[in-house]
PDB file of C-alpha atoms in Angstrom:
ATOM      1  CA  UNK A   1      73.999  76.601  81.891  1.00 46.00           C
ATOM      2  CA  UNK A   2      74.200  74.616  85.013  1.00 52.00           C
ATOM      3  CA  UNK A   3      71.063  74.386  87.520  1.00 50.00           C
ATOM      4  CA  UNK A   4      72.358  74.567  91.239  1.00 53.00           C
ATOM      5  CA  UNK A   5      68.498  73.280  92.696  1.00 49.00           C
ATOM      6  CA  UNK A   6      68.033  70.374  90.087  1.00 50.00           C
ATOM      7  CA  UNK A   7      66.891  69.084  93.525  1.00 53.00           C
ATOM      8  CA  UNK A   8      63.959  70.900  92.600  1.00 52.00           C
ATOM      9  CA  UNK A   9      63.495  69.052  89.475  1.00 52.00           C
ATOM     10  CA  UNK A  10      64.768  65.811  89.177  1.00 59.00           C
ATOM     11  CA  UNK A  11      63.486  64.302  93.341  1.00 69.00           C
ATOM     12  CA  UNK A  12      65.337  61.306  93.129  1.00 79.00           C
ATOM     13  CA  UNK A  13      67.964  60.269  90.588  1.00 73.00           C
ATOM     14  CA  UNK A  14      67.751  56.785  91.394  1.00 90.00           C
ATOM     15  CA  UNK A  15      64.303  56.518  90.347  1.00 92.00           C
ATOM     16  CA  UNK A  16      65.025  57.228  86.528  1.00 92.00           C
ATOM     17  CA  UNK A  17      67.408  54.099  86.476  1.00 95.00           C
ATOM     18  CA  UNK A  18      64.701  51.797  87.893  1.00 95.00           C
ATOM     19  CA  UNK A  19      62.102  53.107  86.052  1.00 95.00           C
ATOM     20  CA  UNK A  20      64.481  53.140  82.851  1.00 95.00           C
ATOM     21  CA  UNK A  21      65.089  49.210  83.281  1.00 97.00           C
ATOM     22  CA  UNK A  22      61.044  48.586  84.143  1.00 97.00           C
ATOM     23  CA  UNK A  23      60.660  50.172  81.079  1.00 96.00           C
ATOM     24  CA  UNK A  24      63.133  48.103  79.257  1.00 97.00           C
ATOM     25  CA  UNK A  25      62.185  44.981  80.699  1.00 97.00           C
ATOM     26  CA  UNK A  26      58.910  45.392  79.502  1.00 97.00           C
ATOM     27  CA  UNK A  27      59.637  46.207  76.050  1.00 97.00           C
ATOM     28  CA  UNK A  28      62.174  42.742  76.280  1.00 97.00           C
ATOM     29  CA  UNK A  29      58.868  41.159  77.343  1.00 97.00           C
ATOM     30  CA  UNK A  30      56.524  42.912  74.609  1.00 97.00           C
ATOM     31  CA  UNK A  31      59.033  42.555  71.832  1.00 96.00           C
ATOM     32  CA  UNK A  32      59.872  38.887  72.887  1.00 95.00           C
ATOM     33  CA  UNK A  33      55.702  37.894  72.870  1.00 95.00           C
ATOM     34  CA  UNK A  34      55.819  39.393  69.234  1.00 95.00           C
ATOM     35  CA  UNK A  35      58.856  37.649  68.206  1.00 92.00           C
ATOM     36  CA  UNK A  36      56.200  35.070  65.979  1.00 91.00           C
ATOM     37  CA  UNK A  37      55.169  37.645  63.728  1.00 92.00           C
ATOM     38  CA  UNK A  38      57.803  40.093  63.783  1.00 89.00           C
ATOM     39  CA  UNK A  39      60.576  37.504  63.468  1.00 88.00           C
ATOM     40  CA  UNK A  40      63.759  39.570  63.002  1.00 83.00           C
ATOM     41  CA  UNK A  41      61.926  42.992  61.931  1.00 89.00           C
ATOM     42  CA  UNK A  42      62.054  45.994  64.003  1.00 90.00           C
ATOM     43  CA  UNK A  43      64.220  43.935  66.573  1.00 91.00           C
ATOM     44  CA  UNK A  44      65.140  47.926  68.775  1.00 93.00           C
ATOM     45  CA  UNK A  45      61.474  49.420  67.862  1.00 94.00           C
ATOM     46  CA  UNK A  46      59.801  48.648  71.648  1.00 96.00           C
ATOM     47  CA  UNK A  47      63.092  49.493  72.464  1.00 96.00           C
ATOM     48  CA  UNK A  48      62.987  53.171  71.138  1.00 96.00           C
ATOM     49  CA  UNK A  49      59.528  53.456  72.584  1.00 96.00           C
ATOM     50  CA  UNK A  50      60.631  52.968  76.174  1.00 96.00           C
ATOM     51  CA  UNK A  51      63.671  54.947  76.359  1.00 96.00           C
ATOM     52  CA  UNK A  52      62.162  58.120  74.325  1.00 95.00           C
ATOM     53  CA  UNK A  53      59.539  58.057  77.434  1.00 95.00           C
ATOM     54  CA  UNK A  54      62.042  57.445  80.222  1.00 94.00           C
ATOM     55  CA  UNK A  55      64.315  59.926  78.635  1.00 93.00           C
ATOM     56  CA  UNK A  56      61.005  62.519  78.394  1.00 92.00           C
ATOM     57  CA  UNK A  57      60.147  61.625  82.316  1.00 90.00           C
ATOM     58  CA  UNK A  58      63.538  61.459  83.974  1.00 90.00           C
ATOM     59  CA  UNK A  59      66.231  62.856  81.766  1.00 88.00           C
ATOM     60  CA  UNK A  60      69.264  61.681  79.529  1.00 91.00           C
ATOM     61  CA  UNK A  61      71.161  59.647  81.627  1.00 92.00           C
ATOM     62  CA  UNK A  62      68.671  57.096  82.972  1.00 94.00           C
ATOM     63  CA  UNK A  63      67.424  57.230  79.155  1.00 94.00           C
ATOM     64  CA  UNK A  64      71.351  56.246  78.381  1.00 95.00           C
ATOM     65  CA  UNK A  65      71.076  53.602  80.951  1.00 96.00           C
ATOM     66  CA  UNK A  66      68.282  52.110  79.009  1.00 96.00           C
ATOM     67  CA  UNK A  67      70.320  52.649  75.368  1.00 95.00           C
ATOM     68  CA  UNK A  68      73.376  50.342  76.913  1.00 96.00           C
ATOM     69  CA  UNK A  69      70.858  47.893  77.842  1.00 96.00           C
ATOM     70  CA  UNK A  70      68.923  47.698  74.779  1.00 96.00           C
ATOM     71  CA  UNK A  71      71.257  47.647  71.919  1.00 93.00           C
ATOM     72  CA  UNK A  72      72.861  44.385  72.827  1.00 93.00           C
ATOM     73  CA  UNK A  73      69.591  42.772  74.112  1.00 94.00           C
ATOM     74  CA  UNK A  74      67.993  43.135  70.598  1.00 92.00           C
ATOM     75  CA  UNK A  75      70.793  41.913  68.901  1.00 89.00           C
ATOM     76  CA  UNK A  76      70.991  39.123  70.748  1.00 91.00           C
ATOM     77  CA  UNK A  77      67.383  38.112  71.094  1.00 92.00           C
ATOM     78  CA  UNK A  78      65.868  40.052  67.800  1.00 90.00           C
ATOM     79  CA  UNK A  79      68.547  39.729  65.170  1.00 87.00           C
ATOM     80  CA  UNK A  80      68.912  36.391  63.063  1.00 85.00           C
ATOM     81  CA  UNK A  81      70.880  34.089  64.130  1.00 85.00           C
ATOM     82  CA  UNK A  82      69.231  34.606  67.778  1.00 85.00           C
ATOM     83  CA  UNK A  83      71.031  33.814  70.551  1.00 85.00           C
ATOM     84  CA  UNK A  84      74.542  34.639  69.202  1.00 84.00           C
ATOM     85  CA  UNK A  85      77.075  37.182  69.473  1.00 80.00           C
ATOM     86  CA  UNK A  86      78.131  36.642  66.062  1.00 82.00           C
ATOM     87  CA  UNK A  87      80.184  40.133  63.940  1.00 80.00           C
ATOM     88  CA  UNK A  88      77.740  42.175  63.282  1.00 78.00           C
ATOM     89  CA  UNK A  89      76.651  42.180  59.577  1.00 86.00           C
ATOM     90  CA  UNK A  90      75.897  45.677  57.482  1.00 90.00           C
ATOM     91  CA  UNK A  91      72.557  44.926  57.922  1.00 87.00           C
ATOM     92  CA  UNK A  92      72.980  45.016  61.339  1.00 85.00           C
ATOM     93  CA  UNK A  93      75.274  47.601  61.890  1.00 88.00           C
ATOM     94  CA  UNK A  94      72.895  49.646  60.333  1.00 91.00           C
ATOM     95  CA  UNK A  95      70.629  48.659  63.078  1.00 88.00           C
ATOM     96  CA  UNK A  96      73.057  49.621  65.668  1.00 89.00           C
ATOM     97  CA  UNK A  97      73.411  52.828  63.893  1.00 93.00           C
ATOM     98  CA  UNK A  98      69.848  53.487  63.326  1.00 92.00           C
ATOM     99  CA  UNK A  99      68.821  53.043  67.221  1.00 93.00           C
ATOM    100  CA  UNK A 100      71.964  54.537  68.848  1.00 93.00           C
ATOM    101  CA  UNK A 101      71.252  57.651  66.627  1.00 94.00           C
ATOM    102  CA  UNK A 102      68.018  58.226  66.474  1.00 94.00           C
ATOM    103  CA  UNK A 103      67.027  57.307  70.564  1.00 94.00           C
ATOM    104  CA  UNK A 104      70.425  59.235  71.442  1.00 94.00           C
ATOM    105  CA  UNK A 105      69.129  62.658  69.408  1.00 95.00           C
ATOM    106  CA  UNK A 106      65.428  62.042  70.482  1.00 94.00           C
ATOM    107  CA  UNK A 107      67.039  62.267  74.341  1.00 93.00           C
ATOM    108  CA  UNK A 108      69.265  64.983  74.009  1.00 93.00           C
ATOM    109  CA  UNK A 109      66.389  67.378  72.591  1.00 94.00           C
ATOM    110  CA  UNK A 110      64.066  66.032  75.242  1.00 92.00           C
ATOM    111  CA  UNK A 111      66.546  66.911  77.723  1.00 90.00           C
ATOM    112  CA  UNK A 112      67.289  70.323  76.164  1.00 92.00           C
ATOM    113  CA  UNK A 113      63.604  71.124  76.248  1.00 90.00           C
ATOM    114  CA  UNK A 114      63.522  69.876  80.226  1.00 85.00           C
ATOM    115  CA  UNK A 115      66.167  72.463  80.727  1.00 88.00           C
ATOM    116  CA  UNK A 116      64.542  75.052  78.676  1.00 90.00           C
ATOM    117  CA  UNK A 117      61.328  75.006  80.351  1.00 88.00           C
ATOM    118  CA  UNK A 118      62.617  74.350  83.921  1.00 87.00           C
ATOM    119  CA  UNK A 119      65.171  77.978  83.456  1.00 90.00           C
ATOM    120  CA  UNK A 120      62.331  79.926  82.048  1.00 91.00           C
ATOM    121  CA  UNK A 121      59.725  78.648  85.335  1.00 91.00           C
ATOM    122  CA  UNK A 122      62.728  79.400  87.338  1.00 90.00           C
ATOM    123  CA  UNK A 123      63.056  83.308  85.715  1.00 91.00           C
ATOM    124  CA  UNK A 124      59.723  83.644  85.388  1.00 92.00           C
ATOM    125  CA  UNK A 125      59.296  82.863  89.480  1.00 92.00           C
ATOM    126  CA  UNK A 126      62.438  85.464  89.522  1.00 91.00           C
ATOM    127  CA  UNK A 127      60.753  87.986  87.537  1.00 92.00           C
ATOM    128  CA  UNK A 128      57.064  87.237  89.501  1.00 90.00           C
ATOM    129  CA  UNK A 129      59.449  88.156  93.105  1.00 91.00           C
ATOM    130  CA  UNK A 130      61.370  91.142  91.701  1.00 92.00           C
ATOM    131  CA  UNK A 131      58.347  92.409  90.616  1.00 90.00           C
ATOM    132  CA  UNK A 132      56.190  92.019  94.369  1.00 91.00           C
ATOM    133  CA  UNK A 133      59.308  93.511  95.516  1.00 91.00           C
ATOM    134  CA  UNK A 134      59.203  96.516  93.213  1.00 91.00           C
ATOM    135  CA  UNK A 135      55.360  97.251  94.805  1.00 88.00           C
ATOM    136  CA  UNK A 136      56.281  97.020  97.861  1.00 90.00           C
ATOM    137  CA  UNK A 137      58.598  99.721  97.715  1.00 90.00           C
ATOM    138  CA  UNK A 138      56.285 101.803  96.009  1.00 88.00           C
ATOM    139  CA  UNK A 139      54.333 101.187  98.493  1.00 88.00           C
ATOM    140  CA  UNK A 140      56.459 101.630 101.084  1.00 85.00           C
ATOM    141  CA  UNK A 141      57.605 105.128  99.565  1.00 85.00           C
ATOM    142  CA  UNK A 142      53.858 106.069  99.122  1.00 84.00           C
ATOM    143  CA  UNK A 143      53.244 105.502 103.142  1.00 84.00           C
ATOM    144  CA  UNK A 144      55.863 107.556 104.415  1.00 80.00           C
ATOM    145  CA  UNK A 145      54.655 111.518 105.216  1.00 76.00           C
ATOM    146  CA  UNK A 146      56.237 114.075 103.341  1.00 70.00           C
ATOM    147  CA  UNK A 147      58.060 116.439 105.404  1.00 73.00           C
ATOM    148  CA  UNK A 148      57.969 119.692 104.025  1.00 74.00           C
ATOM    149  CA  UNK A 149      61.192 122.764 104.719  1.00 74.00           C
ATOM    150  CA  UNK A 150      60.753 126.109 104.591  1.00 72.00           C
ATOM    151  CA  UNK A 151      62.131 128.147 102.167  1.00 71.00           C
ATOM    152  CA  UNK A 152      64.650 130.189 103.611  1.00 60.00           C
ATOM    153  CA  UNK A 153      64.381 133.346 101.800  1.00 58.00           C
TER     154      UNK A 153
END
């Protein structure tokens, strides 16, 4: 279904983006404090965590946005050797699997369930005016004075 006011529910796209790379950018800076004790484990985890609440605020695509960002950041930073661009082992592809998958399904459903809730507020408003509209003209057919014929017999 396509939403003609998602005016109404999304104010500013622009917003999602910049929020979606805050988000990332503090993950990079979270993950990257933790890189000590974490060494190469869960290199995309803080990762996850910031797009699955970008992605529940503002929508798919800025979540998306933070996806292309994030995959190659972690492997470059996270993933023995660091700093490299080296092919991808199984170990890592399995990585790239893991996040792409799992962040990419966790956004779509989120962004099902925005569009689920926003078309049933926007038939239940529908329903809520059809309805005032429906006592009114009872109302309206209530108020006017019967006019009464003779029989003509």
């Amino acid at each position: 279904m396509e939403f003609r006011n998602k005016k109404r529910w999304r104010q500013n796209p622009l917003e999602g983006y910049l929020v979606g790379f805050i988000g990332f950018a503090l993950a990079f800076v979270i993950r990257k404090e933790l890189q000590g004790p974490l060494d190469d484990a869960l290199p995309t985890f803080f990762f996850t965590v910031s797009t699955i609440i970008v992605a529940a605020r503002y929508g798919l695509w800025p979540a998306l946005f933070t996806i292309v960002l994030s995959l190659p950041t972690s492997l470059f930073f996270f993933v023995k050797p660091y700093d490299t661009f080296e092919m991808p082992t199984f170990r890592d592809g399995l990585t790239i699997v893991y996040f792409t998958s799992v962040t990419l399904l966790v956004s779509i459903v989120i962004e099902w369930s925005h569009r689920s809730k926003y078309n049933s507020e926007l038939n239940a408003r529908v329903s809520d005016s059809r309805y005032r509209l429906m006592v009114q003209m009872e109302r309206d057919i209530q108020s006017r004075p019967v006019i009464t014929t003779p029989d003509a017999t």
